[in-house]
Amino acid sequence: MADYKRGDTASWDTEQVRRSQSEQRTPAHRPRKRKKRRFNILVYLLFVLVTSAILAGVGWLLINDLCAFNKEDITATIEVTADDTVSTIADKLEDAGLIQYKWFFKLFASVADAKDKIGTGTYELNTDMDYRALIVGMHNSSGNLNSDTVRITIPEGYTVSQIIHLMAEKGVNTEENLLEAAKTASFSYEYINNNSEDISRLEGYLFPDTYDFYLNEKPANALNRLIKNFDSKLDDDLLAQAEARGYDLKKIITIASLIEKETDGTDQAKIASVIYNRLEGSGDKGGTYGLLQIDAALLYALPDHEGPITNADKQTDSKYNLYKYAGLPPTPIANPGLAAIEAALEPDTTDYYYYALGKDGKHHFSKTLQEHNEFLNSGNYAG
């Protein structure tokens, strides 16, 4: 009985080994896996090819629209009003047949800063113009002004208050609305403090120039145009030099505003040298101890002041009183022109610490307090 069972067991084990080896030599499921893998790869490649063809086709259509290829010959008159946005302008262009894909035009316009380049007016455009040409073609200088627009020249050295008053007087919008925008509107420039609600946050950044405004234009848009013009005037190389000297943009524009208010423009670089000498000079800084003593800054703190500055005025407790507080005022005191900004960036190199206006209408410069007092006591001082 035991011998039979051992032989039977051995026979059964041998058969199991043969079956196992047979199964290992014949992998029944592998061919199916290969077929499935080949099928998946073919589907994937087909999907990639179809998708690529679709994207290429769509891309070609978009490029045609962007670059004005193969378009029907159309000329249209487009009117841009103060209430228009890039989106509504895109609608007008599409309705006129000048573009086909307004969403793509809006995407391009956002990259090209079109909202700051397109001005109010009436423009004649055509399908030979690509997206860039359309935007350039809707600049104020390209359009026809009409009775709904007003041209304003803003003088150099005007304050924000004066500029707003002038704009309101010419009908750009009400003084109340313009003041509200100056206080609360958000402007996308890092040097504008959008957390402040004082109009002094715009002081120095409303560039004096000639502008065409739409009557009853949105106040924030009108002010933004002045800031945008200021931003375009900045020279990165000169600003880098100023920063290397230890002056950021706000300080440079503050100095430029002091220069603008102190002179008629004939000696701005020399006035700038006096300011820098007083700020940077060693020791007692020529006897000034860092006090700039500029009347225009004190008057900025006393907007209703009339007549000459008195000794009592010089006791005013304000950071704009540069007879009492050393260094620069907390903000610019006006909106300087380009010449004053350039003088602030590239002052003359002198040893002057003082200047005073002579009867000849020119500033007379002195190196020492003694020289300065001698001039003041002479018959040449304008008083």
Short mmCIF file of C-alpha atoms in Angstrom, two decimals:
data_model
loop_
_atom_site.label_atom_id
_atom_site.label_comp_id
_atom_site.label_asym_id
_atom_site.label_seq_id
_atom_site.Cartn_x
_atom_site.Cartn_y
_atom_site.Cartn_z
CA MET A 1 0.00 0.00 0.00
CA ALA A 2 2.80 2.45 0.89
CA ASP A 3 4.78 1.54 -2.27
CA TYR A 4 1.75 2.10 -4.47
CA LYS A 5 1.07 5.51 -3.01
CA ARG A 6 4.67 6.63 -3.44
CA GLY A 7 4.63 5.59 -7.12
CA ASP A 8 1.28 7.25 -7.67
CA THR A 9 2.48 10.45 -6.05
CA ALA A 10 5.66 10.47 -8.12
CA SER A 11 3.61 9.99 -11.28
CA TRP A 12 1.34 12.87 -10.31
CA ASP A 13 4.32 15.18 -9.52
CA THR A 14 5.93 14.40 -12.86
CA GLU A 15 2.75 15.28 -14.69
CA GLN A 16 2.47 18.57 -12.81
CA VAL A 17 6.05 19.55 -13.68
CA ARG A 18 5.38 18.80 -17.38
CA ARG A 19 2.27 20.93 -17.35
CA SER A 20 4.12 23.78 -15.61
CA GLN A 21 6.99 23.67 -18.10
CA SER A 22 4.52 23.49 -20.99
CA GLU A 23 2.68 26.56 -19.71
CA GLN A 24 5.96 28.47 -19.34
CA ARG A 25 6.97 27.60 -22.92
CA THR A 26 3.56 28.64 -24.28
CA PRO A 27 2.52 32.08 -22.91
CA ALA A 28 -1.09 32.03 -24.03
CA HIS A 29 -1.89 35.69 -23.29
CA ARG A 30 1.14 37.53 -24.71
CA PRO A 31 -0.02 37.80 -28.33
CA ARG A 32 -3.26 39.47 -27.12
CA LYS A 33 -1.28 42.02 -25.06
CA ARG A 34 0.88 42.93 -28.07
CA LYS A 35 -2.19 43.42 -30.23
CA LYS A 36 -3.79 45.63 -27.59
CA ARG A 37 -0.61 47.73 -27.24
CA ARG A 38 -0.31 48.15 -31.02
CA PHE A 39 -3.94 49.21 -31.15
CA ASN A 40 -3.44 51.84 -28.40
CA ILE A 41 -0.39 53.29 -30.11
CA LEU A 42 -2.24 53.56 -33.44
CA VAL A 43 -5.16 55.34 -31.77
CA TYR A 44 -2.78 57.71 -29.99
CA LEU A 45 -0.89 58.55 -33.18
CA LEU A 46 -4.13 59.10 -35.05
CA PHE A 47 -5.36 61.41 -32.28
CA VAL A 48 -2.10 63.40 -32.34
CA LEU A 49 -2.25 63.76 -36.14
CA VAL A 50 -5.87 64.87 -36.16
CA THR A 51 -5.35 67.30 -33.28
CA SER A 52 -2.23 68.74 -34.94
CA ALA A 53 -4.10 69.19 -38.20
CA ILE A 54 -6.96 70.98 -36.41
CA LEU A 55 -4.59 73.24 -34.46
CA ALA A 56 -2.60 73.99 -37.58
CA GLY A 57 -5.77 74.93 -39.40
CA VAL A 58 -7.03 77.10 -36.56
CA GLY A 59 -3.58 78.65 -36.16
CA TRP A 60 -3.48 79.49 -39.87
CA LEU A 61 -6.88 81.18 -39.63
CA LEU A 62 -5.74 83.22 -36.63
CA ILE A 63 -2.48 84.19 -38.33
CA ASN A 64 -4.43 85.28 -41.40
CA ASP A 65 -6.58 87.53 -39.23
CA LEU A 66 -3.63 88.84 -37.20
CA CYS A 67 -1.50 89.67 -40.23
CA ALA A 68 -4.35 90.74 -42.55
CA PHE A 69 -3.71 88.00 -45.14
CA ASN A 70 -6.25 87.18 -47.87
CA LYS A 71 -8.94 89.54 -46.59
CA GLU A 72 -11.77 91.03 -48.57
CA ASP A 73 -11.07 94.67 -49.48
CA ILE A 74 -13.07 96.66 -46.89
CA THR A 75 -12.69 100.25 -45.67
CA ALA A 76 -14.73 101.37 -42.65
CA THR A 77 -15.07 104.37 -40.36
CA ILE A 78 -14.78 103.51 -36.67
CA GLU A 79 -15.73 105.95 -33.91
CA VAL A 80 -14.12 105.48 -30.51
CA THR A 81 -15.84 107.25 -27.65
CA ALA A 82 -14.82 107.87 -24.05
CA ASP A 83 -17.08 105.01 -22.95
CA ASP A 84 -15.44 102.44 -25.22
CA THR A 85 -13.25 99.64 -23.93
CA VAL A 86 -10.96 97.30 -25.86
CA SER A 87 -13.82 94.80 -25.84
CA THR A 88 -16.37 97.20 -27.36
CA ILE A 89 -13.81 98.40 -29.90
CA ALA A 90 -13.21 94.77 -30.90
CA ASP A 91 -16.98 94.42 -31.39
CA LYS A 92 -16.98 97.44 -33.72
CA LEU A 93 -14.03 96.11 -35.72
CA GLU A 94 -15.70 92.71 -36.09
CA ASP A 95 -19.05 94.23 -37.07
CA ALA A 96 -17.28 96.33 -39.73
CA GLY A 97 -15.59 93.22 -41.14
CA LEU A 98 -12.08 94.45 -40.29
CA ILE A 99 -11.32 91.46 -38.06
CA GLN A 100 -12.81 87.96 -37.77
CA TYR A 101 -11.84 86.81 -34.29
CA LYS A 102 -12.45 89.52 -31.73
CA TRP A 103 -11.30 87.32 -28.82
CA PHE A 104 -7.92 86.96 -30.51
CA PHE A 105 -7.76 90.71 -31.17
CA LYS A 106 -8.49 91.37 -27.49
CA LEU A 107 -5.71 88.96 -26.49
CA PHE A 108 -3.28 90.75 -28.80
CA ALA A 109 -4.50 94.15 -27.58
CA SER A 110 -3.82 93.21 -23.93
CA VAL A 111 -0.23 92.29 -24.79
CA ALA A 112 0.21 95.44 -26.91
CA ASP A 113 -1.19 97.81 -24.19
CA ALA A 114 -3.82 98.94 -26.69
CA LYS A 115 -6.02 100.54 -24.02
CA ASP A 116 -3.31 103.15 -23.44
CA LYS A 117 -2.67 103.71 -27.15
CA ILE A 118 -6.19 103.97 -28.55
CA GLY A 119 -7.70 107.42 -28.22
CA THR A 120 -11.14 108.89 -28.71
CA GLY A 121 -11.96 110.05 -32.22
CA THR A 122 -13.15 108.96 -35.65
CA TYR A 123 -10.83 106.73 -37.70
CA GLU A 124 -10.79 105.38 -41.24
CA LEU A 125 -9.47 101.81 -41.21
CA ASN A 126 -9.23 99.01 -43.76
CA THR A 127 -8.53 95.29 -44.10
CA ASP A 128 -4.98 95.89 -45.32
CA MET A 129 -4.18 96.77 -41.70
CA ASP A 130 -2.96 94.03 -39.37
CA TYR A 131 -3.80 94.11 -35.66
CA ARG A 132 -0.89 96.37 -34.82
CA ALA A 133 -1.74 98.79 -37.63
CA LEU A 134 -5.36 98.92 -36.48
CA ILE A 135 -4.27 99.88 -32.96
CA VAL A 136 -1.81 102.50 -34.25
CA GLY A 137 -4.52 103.74 -36.62
CA MET A 138 -6.77 104.47 -33.65
CA HIS A 139 -4.31 106.77 -31.92
CA ASN A 140 -5.55 110.34 -31.38
CA SER A 141 -3.03 111.73 -33.86
CA SER A 142 -4.52 109.48 -36.58
CA GLY A 143 -8.13 110.49 -36.12
CA ASN A 144 -10.33 113.49 -36.81
CA LEU A 145 -11.21 115.58 -33.79
CA ASN A 146 -14.80 116.69 -33.58
CA SER A 147 -16.94 118.96 -31.45
CA ASP A 148 -17.01 116.34 -28.69
CA THR A 149 -13.28 116.66 -27.98
CA VAL A 150 -11.14 119.35 -26.42
CA ARG A 151 -7.42 120.05 -26.69
CA ILE A 152 -5.67 121.16 -23.49
CA THR A 153 -2.08 122.26 -22.91
CA ILE A 154 -0.95 121.62 -19.34
CA PRO A 155 1.86 124.00 -18.31
CA GLU A 156 5.02 122.72 -16.66
CA GLY A 157 5.00 123.19 -12.92
CA TYR A 158 1.23 122.88 -12.45
CA THR A 159 0.13 120.99 -9.35
CA VAL A 160 -2.42 118.18 -9.44
CA SER A 161 -5.06 120.60 -8.13
CA GLN A 162 -4.30 123.12 -10.86
CA ILE A 163 -4.39 120.43 -13.58
CA ILE A 164 -7.74 119.10 -12.35
CA HIS A 165 -9.16 122.61 -12.23
CA LEU A 166 -8.02 123.27 -15.80
CA MET A 167 -9.44 119.96 -17.07
CA ALA A 168 -12.77 120.66 -15.38
CA GLU A 169 -12.83 124.18 -16.79
CA LYS A 170 -12.40 122.76 -20.31
CA GLY A 171 -15.18 120.19 -19.86
CA VAL A 172 -13.22 116.94 -19.53
CA ASN A 173 -15.35 116.16 -16.48
CA THR A 174 -16.44 117.85 -13.27
CA GLU A 175 -13.83 118.94 -10.76
CA GLU A 176 -15.54 116.79 -8.13
CA ASN A 177 -15.33 113.64 -10.27
CA LEU A 178 -11.73 114.29 -11.30
CA LEU A 179 -10.71 114.87 -7.67
CA GLU A 180 -12.45 111.64 -6.65
CA ALA A 181 -10.56 109.72 -9.33
CA ALA A 182 -7.27 111.33 -8.27
CA LYS A 183 -7.92 110.11 -4.72
CA THR A 184 -9.41 106.66 -5.23
CA ALA A 185 -8.85 105.33 -8.77
CA SER A 186 -6.38 102.48 -9.13
CA PHE A 187 -3.46 103.10 -11.51
CA SER A 188 -1.19 100.27 -12.66
CA TYR A 189 2.16 101.93 -11.96
CA GLU A 190 4.35 100.82 -9.08
CA TYR A 191 5.24 104.40 -8.14
CA ILE A 192 1.57 105.32 -7.58
CA ASN A 193 0.40 104.54 -4.06
CA ASN A 194 -3.05 103.02 -4.61
CA ASN A 195 -3.52 102.68 -0.86
CA SER A 196 -3.48 106.44 -0.38
CA GLU A 197 -6.53 108.64 -0.82
CA ASP A 198 -4.68 111.94 -1.06
CA ILE A 199 -4.26 113.62 -4.44
CA SER A 200 -0.59 114.17 -3.62
CA ARG A 201 -0.06 110.52 -4.60
CA LEU A 202 -0.25 111.71 -8.24
CA GLU A 203 1.91 114.78 -7.73
CA GLY A 204 4.85 114.77 -10.11
CA TYR A 205 3.46 112.03 -12.35
CA LEU A 206 0.92 113.99 -14.46
CA PHE A 207 3.18 114.95 -17.35
CA PRO A 208 2.76 118.52 -18.68
CA ASP A 209 1.96 118.32 -22.39
CA THR A 210 -0.79 118.95 -24.96
CA TYR A 211 -3.62 116.41 -24.85
CA ASP A 212 -6.87 115.74 -26.69
CA PHE A 213 -9.64 114.73 -24.30
CA TYR A 214 -13.18 113.61 -24.95
CA LEU A 215 -15.79 115.81 -23.31
CA ASN A 216 -17.14 114.06 -20.21
CA GLU A 217 -14.36 111.49 -20.48
CA LYS A 218 -14.03 108.99 -17.67
CA PRO A 219 -11.91 110.80 -15.04
CA ALA A 220 -9.62 107.84 -14.34
CA ASN A 221 -8.94 107.38 -18.07
CA ALA A 222 -8.10 111.05 -18.51
CA LEU A 223 -5.66 111.08 -15.58
CA ASN A 224 -4.16 107.76 -16.64
CA ARG A 225 -3.26 109.25 -20.02
CA LEU A 226 -1.09 111.88 -18.31
CA ILE A 227 0.60 109.24 -16.14
CA LYS A 228 1.17 107.01 -19.17
CA ASN A 229 2.88 109.92 -20.95
CA PHE A 230 5.08 110.48 -17.90
CA ASP A 231 5.99 106.81 -17.82
CA SER A 232 7.06 106.92 -21.49
CA LYS A 233 9.55 109.70 -20.76
CA LEU A 234 11.57 107.75 -18.20
CA ASP A 235 15.10 106.85 -19.25
CA ASP A 236 16.10 103.53 -17.70
CA ASP A 237 19.83 104.22 -17.97
CA LEU A 238 19.60 107.59 -16.22
CA LEU A 239 17.32 106.15 -13.55
CA ALA A 240 19.84 103.40 -12.94
CA GLN A 241 22.53 106.06 -12.45
CA ALA A 242 20.30 107.91 -10.00
CA GLU A 243 19.63 104.71 -8.04
CA ALA A 244 23.35 104.03 -7.91
CA ARG A 245 23.70 107.47 -6.34
CA GLY A 246 21.02 106.57 -3.80
CA TYR A 247 17.92 108.21 -5.29
CA ASP A 248 14.76 106.39 -6.29
CA LEU A 249 12.21 107.67 -8.80
CA LYS A 250 10.12 109.52 -6.21
CA LYS A 251 13.13 111.44 -4.91
CA ILE A 252 14.26 112.31 -8.44
CA ILE A 253 10.82 113.65 -9.38
CA THR A 254 10.62 115.51 -6.07
CA ILE A 255 13.95 117.21 -6.83
CA ALA A 256 12.77 117.90 -10.39
CA SER A 257 9.60 119.54 -9.05
CA LEU A 258 11.67 121.83 -6.79
CA ILE A 259 13.86 122.75 -9.77
CA GLU A 260 10.77 123.42 -11.91
CA LYS A 261 9.32 125.84 -9.36
CA GLU A 262 12.60 127.63 -8.69
CA THR A 263 13.68 128.67 -12.17
CA ASP A 264 12.40 129.56 -15.63
CA GLY A 265 14.53 126.83 -17.20
CA THR A 266 17.74 128.62 -18.15
CA ASP A 267 19.80 127.37 -15.20
CA GLN A 268 18.04 124.21 -14.06
CA ALA A 269 21.15 122.00 -13.95
CA LYS A 270 22.92 124.60 -11.78
CA ILE A 271 19.93 124.88 -9.42
CA ALA A 272 20.01 121.08 -9.25
CA SER A 273 23.66 121.19 -8.18
CA VAL A 274 22.78 123.48 -5.25
CA ILE A 275 20.03 121.09 -4.11
CA TYR A 276 22.34 118.07 -4.29
CA ASN A 277 25.16 119.94 -2.54
CA ARG A 278 22.86 120.81 0.35
CA LEU A 279 21.57 117.25 0.55
CA GLU A 280 24.93 115.53 0.22
CA GLY A 281 27.58 118.04 1.33
CA SER A 282 29.88 117.12 4.20
CA GLY A 283 29.88 118.67 7.65
CA ASP A 284 27.52 121.60 7.97
CA LYS A 285 26.87 121.39 4.22
CA GLY A 286 28.00 124.90 3.42
CA GLY A 287 26.33 126.32 6.49
CA THR A 288 22.91 125.04 5.41
CA TYR A 289 22.86 121.90 7.57
CA GLY A 290 20.83 120.14 4.86
CA LEU A 291 18.03 122.71 4.85
CA LEU A 292 16.92 123.39 1.27
CA GLN A 293 14.99 126.56 2.26
CA ILE A 294 12.89 126.58 -0.92
CA ASP A 295 9.90 128.92 -0.78
CA ALA A 296 7.85 126.95 -3.32
CA ALA A 297 7.78 123.90 -1.04
CA LEU A 298 6.46 125.97 1.87
CA LEU A 299 3.80 127.51 -0.37
CA TYR A 300 2.67 124.00 -1.36
CA ALA A 301 1.70 123.54 2.30
CA LEU A 302 -0.03 126.95 2.27
CA PRO A 303 -2.17 126.82 -0.91
CA ASP A 304 -4.22 129.90 0.05
CA HIS A 305 -1.18 132.02 0.89
CA GLU A 306 -0.91 135.47 -0.69
CA GLY A 307 1.93 137.96 -0.70
CA PRO A 308 5.59 137.46 0.26
CA ILE A 309 6.66 134.77 2.72
CA THR A 310 7.07 136.06 6.25
CA ASN A 311 9.14 134.83 9.20
CA ALA A 312 5.89 133.63 10.74
CA ASP A 313 5.24 131.52 7.63
CA LYS A 314 8.65 129.94 8.06
CA GLN A 315 7.56 128.61 11.44
CA THR A 316 4.76 126.54 9.88
CA ASP A 317 4.92 122.99 11.20
CA SER A 318 4.82 121.06 7.92
CA LYS A 319 7.23 118.61 6.32
CA TYR A 320 6.98 120.84 3.25
CA ASN A 321 8.54 123.68 5.26
CA LEU A 322 12.15 123.23 4.15
CA TYR A 323 13.23 126.12 6.39
CA LYS A 324 12.39 123.92 9.37
CA TYR A 325 12.92 120.35 8.13
CA ALA A 326 16.09 119.15 6.44
CA GLY A 327 16.04 117.00 3.33
CA LEU A 328 13.33 116.62 0.72
CA PRO A 329 9.60 117.22 1.19
CA PRO A 330 7.41 114.09 1.49
CA THR A 331 6.16 114.30 -2.12
CA PRO A 332 6.88 116.32 -5.26
CA ILE A 333 5.38 119.82 -5.09
CA ALA A 334 4.41 120.07 -8.78
CA ASN A 335 4.49 118.22 -12.07
CA PRO A 336 7.87 118.93 -13.70
CA GLY A 337 8.61 119.02 -17.40
CA LEU A 338 11.24 116.94 -19.15
CA ALA A 339 14.02 119.54 -18.83
CA ALA A 340 13.64 119.68 -15.04
CA ILE A 341 13.63 115.89 -14.81
CA GLU A 342 16.81 115.71 -16.90
CA ALA A 343 18.43 118.34 -14.67
CA ALA A 344 17.55 116.28 -11.60
CA LEU A 345 19.10 113.22 -13.25
CA GLU A 346 22.20 115.03 -14.56
CA PRO A 347 22.97 118.07 -12.37
CA ASP A 348 25.96 120.31 -12.95
CA THR A 349 28.98 119.74 -10.74
CA THR A 350 29.59 122.90 -8.69
CA ASP A 351 30.60 124.11 -5.22
CA TYR A 352 27.54 126.33 -4.93
CA TYR A 353 25.28 126.22 -1.86
CA TYR A 354 23.30 129.42 -2.37
CA TYR A 355 21.52 131.35 -5.07
CA ALA A 356 19.33 134.43 -5.23
CA LEU A 357 17.50 136.26 -7.98
CA GLY A 358 19.09 139.46 -9.24
CA LYS A 359 17.46 142.51 -10.75
CA ASP A 360 18.74 141.30 -14.10
CA GLY A 361 16.28 138.40 -13.89
CA LYS A 362 19.05 135.84 -13.41
CA HIS A 363 20.06 133.71 -10.43
CA HIS A 364 23.38 134.58 -8.81
CA PHE A 365 25.19 131.66 -7.19
CA SER A 366 27.48 131.67 -4.13
CA LYS A 367 29.77 129.12 -2.51
CA THR A 368 29.60 130.50 1.02
CA LEU A 369 27.05 132.18 3.25
CA GLN A 370 29.27 135.28 3.38
CA GLU A 371 29.27 135.61 -0.41
CA HIS A 372 25.52 135.07 -0.46
CA ASN A 373 24.87 137.75 2.18
CA GLU A 374 27.08 140.19 0.33
CA PHE A 375 24.93 139.77 -2.75
CA LEU A 376 21.71 140.11 -0.74
CA ASN A 377 22.98 143.40 0.69
CA SER A 378 24.05 144.70 -2.69
CA GLY A 379 21.99 146.81 -5.04
CA ASN A 380 21.77 143.90 -7.49
CA TYR A 381 19.46 141.70 -5.39
CA ALA A 382 15.87 141.68 -6.65
CA GLY A 383 14.50 141.45 -3.12
#
